[in-house]
Coordinates of C-alpha atoms and ligand atoms in Angstrom, one line a residue:
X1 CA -29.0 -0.6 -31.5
X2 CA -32.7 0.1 -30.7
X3 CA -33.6 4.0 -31.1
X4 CA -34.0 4.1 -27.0
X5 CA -31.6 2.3 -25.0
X6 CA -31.9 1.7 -21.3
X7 CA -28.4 2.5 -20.4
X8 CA -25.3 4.1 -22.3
X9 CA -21.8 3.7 -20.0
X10 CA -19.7 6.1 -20.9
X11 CA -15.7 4.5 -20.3
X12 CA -14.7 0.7 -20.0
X13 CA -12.7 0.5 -17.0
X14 CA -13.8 -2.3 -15.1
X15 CA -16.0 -0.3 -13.1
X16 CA -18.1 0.9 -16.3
X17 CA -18.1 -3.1 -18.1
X18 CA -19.5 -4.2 -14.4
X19 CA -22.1 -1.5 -14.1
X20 CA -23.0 -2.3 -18.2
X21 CA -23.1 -6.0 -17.3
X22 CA -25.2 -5.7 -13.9
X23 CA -27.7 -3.7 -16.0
X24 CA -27.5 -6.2 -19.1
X25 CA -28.2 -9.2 -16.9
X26 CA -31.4 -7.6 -15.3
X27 CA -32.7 -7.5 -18.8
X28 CA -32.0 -3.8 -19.8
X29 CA -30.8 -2.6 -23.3
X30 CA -26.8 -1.3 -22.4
X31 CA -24.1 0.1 -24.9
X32 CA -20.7 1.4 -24.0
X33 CA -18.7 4.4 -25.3
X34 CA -14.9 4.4 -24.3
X35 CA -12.4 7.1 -26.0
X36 CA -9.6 4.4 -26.2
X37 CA -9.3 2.1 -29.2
X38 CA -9.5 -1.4 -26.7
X39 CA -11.2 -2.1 -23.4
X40 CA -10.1 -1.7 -20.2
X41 CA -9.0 1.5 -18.5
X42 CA -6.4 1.2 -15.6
X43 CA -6.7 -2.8 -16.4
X44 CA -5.1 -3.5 -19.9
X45 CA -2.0 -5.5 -21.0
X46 CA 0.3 -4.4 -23.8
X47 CA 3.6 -5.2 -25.0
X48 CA 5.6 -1.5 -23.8
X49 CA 8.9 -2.5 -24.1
X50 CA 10.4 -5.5 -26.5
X51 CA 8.4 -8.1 -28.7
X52 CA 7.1 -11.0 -26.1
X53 CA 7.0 -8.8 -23.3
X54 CA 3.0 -8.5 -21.8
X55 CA 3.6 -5.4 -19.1
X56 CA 0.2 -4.3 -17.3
X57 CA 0.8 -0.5 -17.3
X58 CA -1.7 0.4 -14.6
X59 CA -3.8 -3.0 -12.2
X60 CA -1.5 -6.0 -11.7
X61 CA -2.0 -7.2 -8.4
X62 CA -5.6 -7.7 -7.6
X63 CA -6.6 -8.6 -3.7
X64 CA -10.2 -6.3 -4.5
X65 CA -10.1 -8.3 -8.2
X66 CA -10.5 -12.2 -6.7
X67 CA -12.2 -10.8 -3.3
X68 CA -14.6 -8.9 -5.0
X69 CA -18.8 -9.7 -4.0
X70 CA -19.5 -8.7 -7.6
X71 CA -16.9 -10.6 -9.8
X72 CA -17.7 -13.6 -7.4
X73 CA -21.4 -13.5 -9.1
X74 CA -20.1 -14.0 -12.5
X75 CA -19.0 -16.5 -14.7
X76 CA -15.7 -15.1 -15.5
X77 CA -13.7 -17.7 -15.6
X78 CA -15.7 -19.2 -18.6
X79 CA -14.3 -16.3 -20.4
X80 CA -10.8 -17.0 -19.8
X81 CA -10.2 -15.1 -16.3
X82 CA -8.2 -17.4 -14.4
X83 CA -5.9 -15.9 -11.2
X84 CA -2.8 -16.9 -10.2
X85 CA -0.9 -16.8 -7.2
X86 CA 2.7 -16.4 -6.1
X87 CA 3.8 -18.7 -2.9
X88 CA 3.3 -15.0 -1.2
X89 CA 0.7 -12.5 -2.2
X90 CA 3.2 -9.4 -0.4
X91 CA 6.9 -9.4 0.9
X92 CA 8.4 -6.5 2.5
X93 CA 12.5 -6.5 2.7
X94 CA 14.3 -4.5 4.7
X95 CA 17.8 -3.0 4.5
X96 CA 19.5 -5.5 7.0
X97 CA 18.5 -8.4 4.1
X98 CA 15.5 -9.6 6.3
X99 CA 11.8 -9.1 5.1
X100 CA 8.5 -9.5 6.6
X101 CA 5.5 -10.9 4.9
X102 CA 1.9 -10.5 4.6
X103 CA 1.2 -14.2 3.7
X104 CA -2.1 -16.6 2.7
X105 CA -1.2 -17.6 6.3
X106 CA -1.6 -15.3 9.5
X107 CA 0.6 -17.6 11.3
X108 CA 3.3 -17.2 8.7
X109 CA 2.4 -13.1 8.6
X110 CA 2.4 -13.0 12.6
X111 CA 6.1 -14.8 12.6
X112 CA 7.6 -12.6 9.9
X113 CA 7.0 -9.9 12.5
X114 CA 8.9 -11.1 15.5
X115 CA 7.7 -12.1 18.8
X116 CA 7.1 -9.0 20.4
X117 CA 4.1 -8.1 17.6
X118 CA 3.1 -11.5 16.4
X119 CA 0.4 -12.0 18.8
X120 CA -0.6 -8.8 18.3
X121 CA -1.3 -8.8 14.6
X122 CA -3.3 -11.9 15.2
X123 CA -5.4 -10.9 17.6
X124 CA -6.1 -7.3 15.4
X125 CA -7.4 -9.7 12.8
X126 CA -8.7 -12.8 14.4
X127 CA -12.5 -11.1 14.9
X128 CA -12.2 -10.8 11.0
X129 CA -10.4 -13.6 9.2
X130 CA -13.6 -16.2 9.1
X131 CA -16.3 -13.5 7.7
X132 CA -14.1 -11.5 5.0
X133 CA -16.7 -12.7 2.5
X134 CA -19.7 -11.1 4.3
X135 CA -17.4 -8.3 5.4
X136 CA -16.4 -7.0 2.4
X137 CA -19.8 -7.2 0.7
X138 CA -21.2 -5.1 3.7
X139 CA -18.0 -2.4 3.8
X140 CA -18.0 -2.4 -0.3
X141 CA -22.2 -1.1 -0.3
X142 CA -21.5 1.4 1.9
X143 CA -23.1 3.9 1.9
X144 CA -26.6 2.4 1.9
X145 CA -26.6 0.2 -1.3
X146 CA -27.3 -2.8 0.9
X147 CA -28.5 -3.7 4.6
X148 CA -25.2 -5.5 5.8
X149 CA -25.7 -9.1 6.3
X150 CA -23.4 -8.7 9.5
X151 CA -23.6 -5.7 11.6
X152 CA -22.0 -6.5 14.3
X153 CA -18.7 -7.8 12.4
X154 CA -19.1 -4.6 10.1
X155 CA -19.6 -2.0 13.6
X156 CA -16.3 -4.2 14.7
X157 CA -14.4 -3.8 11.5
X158 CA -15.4 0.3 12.0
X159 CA -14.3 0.3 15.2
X160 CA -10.9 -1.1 14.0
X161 CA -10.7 1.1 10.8
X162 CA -11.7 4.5 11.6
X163 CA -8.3 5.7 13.7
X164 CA -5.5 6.5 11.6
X165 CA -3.3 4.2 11.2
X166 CA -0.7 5.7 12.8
X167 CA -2.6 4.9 16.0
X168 CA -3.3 1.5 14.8
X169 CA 0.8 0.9 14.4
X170 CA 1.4 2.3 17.6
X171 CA 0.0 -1.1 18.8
X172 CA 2.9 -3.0 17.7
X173 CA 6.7 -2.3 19.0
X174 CA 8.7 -3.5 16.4
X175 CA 9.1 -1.2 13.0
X176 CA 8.4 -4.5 10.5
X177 CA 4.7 -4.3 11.2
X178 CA 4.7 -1.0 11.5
X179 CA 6.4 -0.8 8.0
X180 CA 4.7 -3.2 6.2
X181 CA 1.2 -1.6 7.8
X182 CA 2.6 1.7 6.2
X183 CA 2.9 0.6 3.1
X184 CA -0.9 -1.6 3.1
X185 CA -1.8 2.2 3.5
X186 CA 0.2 4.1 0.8
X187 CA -1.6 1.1 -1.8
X188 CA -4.2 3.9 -2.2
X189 CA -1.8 6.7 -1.3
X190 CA -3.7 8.0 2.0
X191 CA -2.0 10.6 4.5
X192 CA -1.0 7.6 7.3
X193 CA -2.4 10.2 9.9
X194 CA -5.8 10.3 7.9
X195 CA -9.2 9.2 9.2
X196 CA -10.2 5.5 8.6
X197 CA -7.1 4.7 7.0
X198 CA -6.4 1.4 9.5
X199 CA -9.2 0.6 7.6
X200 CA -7.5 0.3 4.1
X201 CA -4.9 -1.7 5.6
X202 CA -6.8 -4.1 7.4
X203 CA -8.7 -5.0 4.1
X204 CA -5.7 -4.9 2.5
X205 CA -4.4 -8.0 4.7
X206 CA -7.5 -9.8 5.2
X207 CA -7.9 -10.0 1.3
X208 CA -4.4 -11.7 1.7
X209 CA -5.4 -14.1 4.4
X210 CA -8.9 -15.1 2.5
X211 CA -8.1 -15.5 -1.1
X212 CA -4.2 -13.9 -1.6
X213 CA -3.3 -11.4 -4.0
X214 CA -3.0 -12.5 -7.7
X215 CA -2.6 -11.6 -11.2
X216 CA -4.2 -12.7 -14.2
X217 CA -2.9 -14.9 -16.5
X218 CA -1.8 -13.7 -19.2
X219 CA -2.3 -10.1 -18.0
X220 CA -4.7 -7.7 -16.7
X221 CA -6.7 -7.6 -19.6
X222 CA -8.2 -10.8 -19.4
X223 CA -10.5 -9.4 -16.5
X224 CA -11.4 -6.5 -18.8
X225 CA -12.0 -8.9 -21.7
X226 CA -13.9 -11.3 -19.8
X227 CA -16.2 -8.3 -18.8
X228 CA -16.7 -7.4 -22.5
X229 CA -17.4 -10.8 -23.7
X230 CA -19.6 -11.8 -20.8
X231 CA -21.2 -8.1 -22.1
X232 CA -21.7 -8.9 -25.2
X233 CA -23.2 -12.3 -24.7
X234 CA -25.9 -10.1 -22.4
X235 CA -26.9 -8.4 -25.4
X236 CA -24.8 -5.2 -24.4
X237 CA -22.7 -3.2 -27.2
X238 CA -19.2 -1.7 -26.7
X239 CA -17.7 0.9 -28.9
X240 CA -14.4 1.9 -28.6
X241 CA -12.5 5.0 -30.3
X242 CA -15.1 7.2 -28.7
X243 CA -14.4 9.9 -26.8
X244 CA -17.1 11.6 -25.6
X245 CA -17.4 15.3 -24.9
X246 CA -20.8 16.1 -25.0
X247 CA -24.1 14.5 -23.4
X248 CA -25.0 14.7 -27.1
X249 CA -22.5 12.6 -28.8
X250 CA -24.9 9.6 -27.3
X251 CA -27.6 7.9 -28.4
X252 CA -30.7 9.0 -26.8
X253 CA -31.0 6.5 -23.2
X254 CA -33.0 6.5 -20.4
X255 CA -30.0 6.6 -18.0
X256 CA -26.1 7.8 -18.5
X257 CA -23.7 6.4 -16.5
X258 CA -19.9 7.7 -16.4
X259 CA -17.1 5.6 -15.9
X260 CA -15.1 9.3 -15.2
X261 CA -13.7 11.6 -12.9
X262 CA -16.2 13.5 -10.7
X263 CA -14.5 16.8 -12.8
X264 CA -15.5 14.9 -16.6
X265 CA -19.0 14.0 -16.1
X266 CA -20.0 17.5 -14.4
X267 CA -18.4 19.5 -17.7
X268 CA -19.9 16.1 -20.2
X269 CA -23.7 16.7 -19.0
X270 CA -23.4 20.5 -17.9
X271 CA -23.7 19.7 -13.9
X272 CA -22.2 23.1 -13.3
X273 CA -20.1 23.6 -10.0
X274 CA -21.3 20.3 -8.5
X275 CA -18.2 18.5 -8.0
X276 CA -15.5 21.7 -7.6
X277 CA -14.7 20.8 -4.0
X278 CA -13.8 17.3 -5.0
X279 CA -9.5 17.2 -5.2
X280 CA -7.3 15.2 -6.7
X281 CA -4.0 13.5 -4.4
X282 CA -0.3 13.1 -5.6
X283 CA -0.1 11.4 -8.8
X284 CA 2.8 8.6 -9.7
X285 CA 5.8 7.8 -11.5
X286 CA 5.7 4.3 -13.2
X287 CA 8.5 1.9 -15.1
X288 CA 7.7 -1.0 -16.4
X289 CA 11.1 -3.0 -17.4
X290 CA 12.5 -6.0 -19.4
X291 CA 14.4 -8.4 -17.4
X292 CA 16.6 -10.5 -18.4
X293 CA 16.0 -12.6 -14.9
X294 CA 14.6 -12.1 -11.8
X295 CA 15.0 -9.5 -9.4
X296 CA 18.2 -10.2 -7.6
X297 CA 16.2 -9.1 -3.8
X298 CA 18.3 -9.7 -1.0
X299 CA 16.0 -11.4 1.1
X300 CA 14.8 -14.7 0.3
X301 CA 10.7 -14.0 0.6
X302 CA 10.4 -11.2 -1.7
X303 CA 11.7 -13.7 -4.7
X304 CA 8.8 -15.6 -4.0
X305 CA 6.1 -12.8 -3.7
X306 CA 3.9 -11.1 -6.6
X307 CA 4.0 -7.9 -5.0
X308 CA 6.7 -6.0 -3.0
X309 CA 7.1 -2.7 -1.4
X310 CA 10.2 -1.1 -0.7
X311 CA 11.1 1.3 1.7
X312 CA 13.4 1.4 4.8
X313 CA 10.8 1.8 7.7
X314 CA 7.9 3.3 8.0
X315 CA 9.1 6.8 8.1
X316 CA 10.7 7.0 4.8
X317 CA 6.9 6.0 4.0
X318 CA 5.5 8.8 5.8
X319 CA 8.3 11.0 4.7
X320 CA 7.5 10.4 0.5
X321 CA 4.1 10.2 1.0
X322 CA 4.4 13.9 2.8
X323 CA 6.3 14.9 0.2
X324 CA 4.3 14.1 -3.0
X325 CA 0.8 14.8 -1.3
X326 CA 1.5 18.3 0.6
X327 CA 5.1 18.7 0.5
X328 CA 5.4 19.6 -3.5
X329 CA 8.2 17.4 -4.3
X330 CA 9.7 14.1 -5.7
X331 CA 10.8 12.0 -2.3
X332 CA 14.4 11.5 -3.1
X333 CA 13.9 8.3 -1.2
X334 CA 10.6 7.2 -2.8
X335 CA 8.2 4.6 -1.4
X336 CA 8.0 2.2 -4.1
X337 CA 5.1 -0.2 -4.6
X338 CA 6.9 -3.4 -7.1
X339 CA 4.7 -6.2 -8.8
X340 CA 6.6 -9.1 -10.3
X341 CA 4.1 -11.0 -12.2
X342 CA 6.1 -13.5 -13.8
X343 CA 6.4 -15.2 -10.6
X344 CA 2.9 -16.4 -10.8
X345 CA 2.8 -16.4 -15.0
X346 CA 5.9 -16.4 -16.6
X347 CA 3.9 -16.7 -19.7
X348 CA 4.1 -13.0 -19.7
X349 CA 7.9 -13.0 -21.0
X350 CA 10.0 -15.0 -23.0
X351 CA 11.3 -18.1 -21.4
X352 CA 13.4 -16.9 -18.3
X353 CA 12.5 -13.9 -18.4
X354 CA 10.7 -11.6 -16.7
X355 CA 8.4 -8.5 -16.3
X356 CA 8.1 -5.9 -13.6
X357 CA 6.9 -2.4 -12.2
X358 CA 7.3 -0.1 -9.3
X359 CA 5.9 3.0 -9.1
X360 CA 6.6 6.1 -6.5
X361 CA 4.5 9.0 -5.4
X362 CA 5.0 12.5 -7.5
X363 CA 3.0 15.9 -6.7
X364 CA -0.2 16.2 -8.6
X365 CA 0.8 17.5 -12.3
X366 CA 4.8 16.8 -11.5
X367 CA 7.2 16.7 -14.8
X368 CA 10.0 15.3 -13.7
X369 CA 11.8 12.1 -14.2
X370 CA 12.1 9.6 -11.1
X371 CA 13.3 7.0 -12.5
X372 CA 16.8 7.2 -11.6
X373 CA 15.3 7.6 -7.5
X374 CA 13.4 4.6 -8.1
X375 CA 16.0 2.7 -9.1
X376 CA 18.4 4.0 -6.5
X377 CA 15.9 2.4 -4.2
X378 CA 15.6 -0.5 -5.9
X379 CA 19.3 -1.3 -5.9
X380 CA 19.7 -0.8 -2.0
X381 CA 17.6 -4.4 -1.6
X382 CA 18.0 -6.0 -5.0
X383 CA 21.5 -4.7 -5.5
X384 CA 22.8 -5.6 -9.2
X385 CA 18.7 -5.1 -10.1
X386 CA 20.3 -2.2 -12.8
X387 CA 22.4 -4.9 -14.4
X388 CA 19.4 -7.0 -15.4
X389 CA 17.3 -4.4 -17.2
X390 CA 16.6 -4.9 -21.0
X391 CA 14.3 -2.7 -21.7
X392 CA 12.5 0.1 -19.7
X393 CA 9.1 2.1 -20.5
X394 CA 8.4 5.2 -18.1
X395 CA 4.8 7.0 -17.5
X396 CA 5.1 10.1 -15.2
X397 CA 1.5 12.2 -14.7
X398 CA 1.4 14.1 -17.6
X399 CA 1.6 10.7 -20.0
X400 CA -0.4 8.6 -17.3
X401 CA -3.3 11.4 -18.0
X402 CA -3.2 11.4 -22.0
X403 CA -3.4 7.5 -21.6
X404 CA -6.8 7.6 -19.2
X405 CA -8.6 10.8 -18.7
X406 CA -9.1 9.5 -15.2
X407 CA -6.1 10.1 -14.0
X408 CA -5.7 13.7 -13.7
X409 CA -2.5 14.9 -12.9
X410 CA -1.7 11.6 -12.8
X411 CA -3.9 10.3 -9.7
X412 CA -4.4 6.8 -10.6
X413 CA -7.0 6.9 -7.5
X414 CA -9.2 9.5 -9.5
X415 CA -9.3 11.4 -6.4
X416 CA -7.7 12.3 -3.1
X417 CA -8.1 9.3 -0.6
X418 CA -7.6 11.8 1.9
X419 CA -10.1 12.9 4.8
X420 CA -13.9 12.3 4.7
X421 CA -12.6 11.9 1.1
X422 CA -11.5 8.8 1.4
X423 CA -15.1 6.8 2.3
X424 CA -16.9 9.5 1.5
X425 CA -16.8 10.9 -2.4
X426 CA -17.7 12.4 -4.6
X427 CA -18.9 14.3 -2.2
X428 CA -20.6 14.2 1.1
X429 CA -24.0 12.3 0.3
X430 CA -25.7 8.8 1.0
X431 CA -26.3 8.7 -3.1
X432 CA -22.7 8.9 -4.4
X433 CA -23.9 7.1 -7.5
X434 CA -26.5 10.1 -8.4
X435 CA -25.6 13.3 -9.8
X436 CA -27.8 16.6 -10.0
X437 CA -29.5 15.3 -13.4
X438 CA -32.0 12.6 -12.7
X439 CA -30.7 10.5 -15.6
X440 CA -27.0 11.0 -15.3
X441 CA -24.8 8.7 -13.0
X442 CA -21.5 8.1 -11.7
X443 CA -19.7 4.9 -11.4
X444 CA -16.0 5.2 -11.6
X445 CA -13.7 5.1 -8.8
X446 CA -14.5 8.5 -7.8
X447 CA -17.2 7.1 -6.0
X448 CA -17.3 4.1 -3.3
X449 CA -15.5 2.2 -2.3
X450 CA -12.8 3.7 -4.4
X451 CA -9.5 3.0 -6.4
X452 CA -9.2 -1.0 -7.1
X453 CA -10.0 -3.0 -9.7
X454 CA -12.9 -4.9 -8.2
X455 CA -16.0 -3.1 -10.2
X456 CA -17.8 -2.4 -7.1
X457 CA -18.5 1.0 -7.5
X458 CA -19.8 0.0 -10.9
X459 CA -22.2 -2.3 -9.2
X460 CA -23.6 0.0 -6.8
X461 CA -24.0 2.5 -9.4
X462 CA -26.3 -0.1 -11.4
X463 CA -28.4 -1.1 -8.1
X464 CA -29.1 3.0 -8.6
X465 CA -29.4 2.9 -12.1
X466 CA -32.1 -0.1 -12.0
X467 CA -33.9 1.3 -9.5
X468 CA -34.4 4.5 -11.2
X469 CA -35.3 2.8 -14.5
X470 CA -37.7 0.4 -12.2
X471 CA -39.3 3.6 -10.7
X472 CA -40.1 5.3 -14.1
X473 CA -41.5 2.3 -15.9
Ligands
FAD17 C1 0.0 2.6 -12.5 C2 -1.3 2.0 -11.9 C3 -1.2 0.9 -11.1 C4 -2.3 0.3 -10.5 N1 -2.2 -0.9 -9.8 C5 -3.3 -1.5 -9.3 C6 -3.2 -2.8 -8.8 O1 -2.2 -3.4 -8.8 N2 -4.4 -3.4 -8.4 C7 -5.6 -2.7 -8.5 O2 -6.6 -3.3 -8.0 N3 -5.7 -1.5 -9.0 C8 -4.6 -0.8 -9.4 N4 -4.7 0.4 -10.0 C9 -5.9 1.1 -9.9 C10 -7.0 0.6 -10.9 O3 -6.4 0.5 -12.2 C11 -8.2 1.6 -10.9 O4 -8.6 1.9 -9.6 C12 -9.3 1.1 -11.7 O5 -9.0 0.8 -13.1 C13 -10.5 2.1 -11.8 O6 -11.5 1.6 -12.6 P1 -12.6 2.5 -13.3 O7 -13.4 1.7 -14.1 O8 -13.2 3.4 -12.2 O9 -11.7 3.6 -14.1 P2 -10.6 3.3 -15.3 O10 -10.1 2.0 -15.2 O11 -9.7 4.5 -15.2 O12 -11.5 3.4 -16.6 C14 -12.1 4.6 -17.1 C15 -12.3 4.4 -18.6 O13 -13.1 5.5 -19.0 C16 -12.5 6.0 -20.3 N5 -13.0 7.4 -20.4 C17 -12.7 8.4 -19.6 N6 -13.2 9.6 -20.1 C18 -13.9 9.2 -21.2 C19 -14.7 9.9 -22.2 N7 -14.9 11.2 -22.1 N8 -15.3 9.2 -23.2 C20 -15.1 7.9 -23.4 N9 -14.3 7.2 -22.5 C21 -13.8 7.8 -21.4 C22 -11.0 5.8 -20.1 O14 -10.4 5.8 -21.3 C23 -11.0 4.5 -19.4 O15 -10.9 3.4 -20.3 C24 -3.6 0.9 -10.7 C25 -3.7 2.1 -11.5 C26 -2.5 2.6 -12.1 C27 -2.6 3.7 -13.1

């Protein structure tokens, strides 16, 4: 390691390996610090229940992963990232047995909803469905990393986005679009009422229409070890079993940039009271299980699907999300969010076999134990799901938090997604990378475009990070 580096990164999420690796490639001398003794943060791969079982306790399903502008400019597949699909990226069932389904098709998606809404949905995303490429490079540099490449599809996509999305489902009269809407929304566990949240669905389903929703083979952590390689074959170092706690721990570097909550960096470098008004959302309760076969879903589209949310309507959405957010309890009725990827790779079981998660929403900090609500739910549209269970491993918030310091109180979003929080964090600035220190920077999912594992907040963060080291010679 040379006596000044460039860059230290301090966490290797995928958001801190993507801003090392945007820095290495431009030429600049990068090492990387994470407390945890492998790579990854919320996108790892470990074997949680029985011997042959590869579970992804945190990313799984990755629309933001295959659609990302950033991942597209790598060579990731050379080191071993390959996706794979399910015959449908999302299924939604519903208590009568039938299910609607946000497919690689918008025909297919439009029909699942019934005629009354099926024209509507494609028309809500026709003015989208041929740019998503340019759209999402131009919505993921907001704000002001990049001049958009196309304005006027990006001022139509805002126009589209910024209502709640409860006004957005009020365009449709049936409840299966309006459900399965709901849900697109809860993926980053927003108020439904909140501002720009038609926004998070929309992306949600265009990523589905323009490249589908897969996994990784083999499991989440071959995007974090594809990072690290590609890394180290920049020249960049990574240390793991390094926590650290003080600006001093690091080697001496031009520029320091945290892959951690708004709350970590301020008390790391001694930013003071910079980020107090930043807040945290509900936090979740995950099992990951051992089956001894699929899912036995009701419905025949959710069998075929990667991922799969569960919930009645769109009110017993509203209603758990309420609940867990601002309403200090477990939902009795949680809304689940389900990812079976040994439909797209069984090689993450034993032959016939399979793995699979759900998570619901908890309050911030919660203790309890949900899994017997969760898999009350489950068994009112997979009924006999129990039956099949070999082997189950539970995370509530307080052991989601010792596993990542990110995810205070168990907010895998490392933040509240919640009012001008939700585009606009850490807080209200067109520099969200920068901190008060001129050499200290922040590139986790704190900052935009938020919680996914696409490593474009990483990115932008290195765009800063460049141009500051550019600036000072
Ligand atoms: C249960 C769950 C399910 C999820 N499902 C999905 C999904 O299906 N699809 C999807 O796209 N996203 C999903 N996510 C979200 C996704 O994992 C995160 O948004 C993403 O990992 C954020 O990346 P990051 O790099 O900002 O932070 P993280 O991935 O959280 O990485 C931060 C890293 O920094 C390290 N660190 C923190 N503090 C320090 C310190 N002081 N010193 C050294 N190292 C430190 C941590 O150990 C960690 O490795 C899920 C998350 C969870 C928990």
């Amino acid at each position: 390691m040379s006596s000044l580096l460039d860059a230290v990164v301090v966490g290797a999420g995928p958001n801190g390996l993507t801003a090392a690796v945007e820095l290495a490639r431009r030429g600049f001398s990068v090492a990387v610090f994470e407390a945890r003794d492998s790579v990854g943060g919320g996108a790892r791969t470990e074997e949680l229940t029985l011997p042959g079982f590869r579970h992804d306790p945190c990313s799984a399903a990755h629309p933001l992963g295959i659609s990302s502008p950033v991942f597209k400019t790598m060579p990731l597949h050379r080191y071993g990232l390959q996706w794979l699909h399910a015959d449908l990226p999302m299924a939604h069932p519903f208590p009568d047995g039938d299910a609607a389904v946000l497919a690689r098709s918008v025909a297919e998606t439009a029909a699942s909803f019934g005629p009354r809404d099926a024209g509507t949905y494609r028309r809500l995303v026709a003015p989208f469905t041929d740019r998503t490429d340019t759209l999402f490079r131009d919505f993921m540099s907001l704000p002001r990393t990049a001049l958009p490449r196309d304005p006027v599809t990006l001022a139509r996509f805002g126009l589209a986005g910024l209502p709640p999305s409860t006004w957005l489902m009020r365009r449709f009269k049936d409840h299966r679009a309006k459900t399965l809407f709901a849900g697109l929304v809860a993926h980053v566990m927003a108020p439904l009422g909140g501002v720009a949240t038609s926004a998070v669905g929309l992306v949600f389903a265009l990523a589905a229409h323009a490249e589908g929703w897969p996994v990784a083979r083999g499991g989440s952590q071959a995007i974090s070890d594809a990072l690290t390689a590609y890394l180290t074959d920049l020249g960049g170092a990574v240390h793991t079993d390094y926590e650290v706690k003080r600006l001093d721990d690091l080697p001496p570097a031009r520029a320091y940039v945290f892959d951690t909550s708004p709350t970590a960096v301020a008390r790391i470098a001694g930013l003071g009271h910079t980020y107090e008004g930043y807040r945290y959302g509900a936090g979740v309760f995950k099992v990951d299980y051992a089956l001894d076969g699929p899912v036995p879903w009701t419905a025949e589209e959710p069998r075929r699907a990667g991922t799969v949310q569960v919930a009645a309507d769109e009110r017993e959405i509203g209603t758990a999300l309420y609940l867990a957010s601002r309403g200090g309890k477990a939902p009795e009725r949680p809304f689940l969010i389900t990812v079976q990827p040994t439909v797209a790779d069984p090689s993450r079981a034993p032959e016939g076999k399979h793995t699979f998660w759900a998570y619901g929403h908890v309050p911030n900090g919660w203790q309890g134990d949900l899994t017997e609500a969760i898999e009350r739910q489950l068994e009112r549209f997979a009924p006999g799901f129990s039956d099949r269970v070999l082997a189950r491993a539970t995370a509530g918030p307080p052991e989601l938090a010792t596993r990542n310091a990110n995810y205070i109180g168990g907010d895998i979003g490392c933040g509240a997604a919640s009012g001008l929080q939700l585009m606009l964090r850490p807080r209200i600035s067109a520099y969200p990378y920068h901190t008060p220190h001129p050499a200290v920077f922040l590139c986790s999912s704190a900052t935009p475009p938020g919680p996914g594992v696409h490593g474009m907040s990483g990115h932008n963060a290195a765009k800063a990070v460049w141009r500051r080291l550019r600036q000072s010679g």
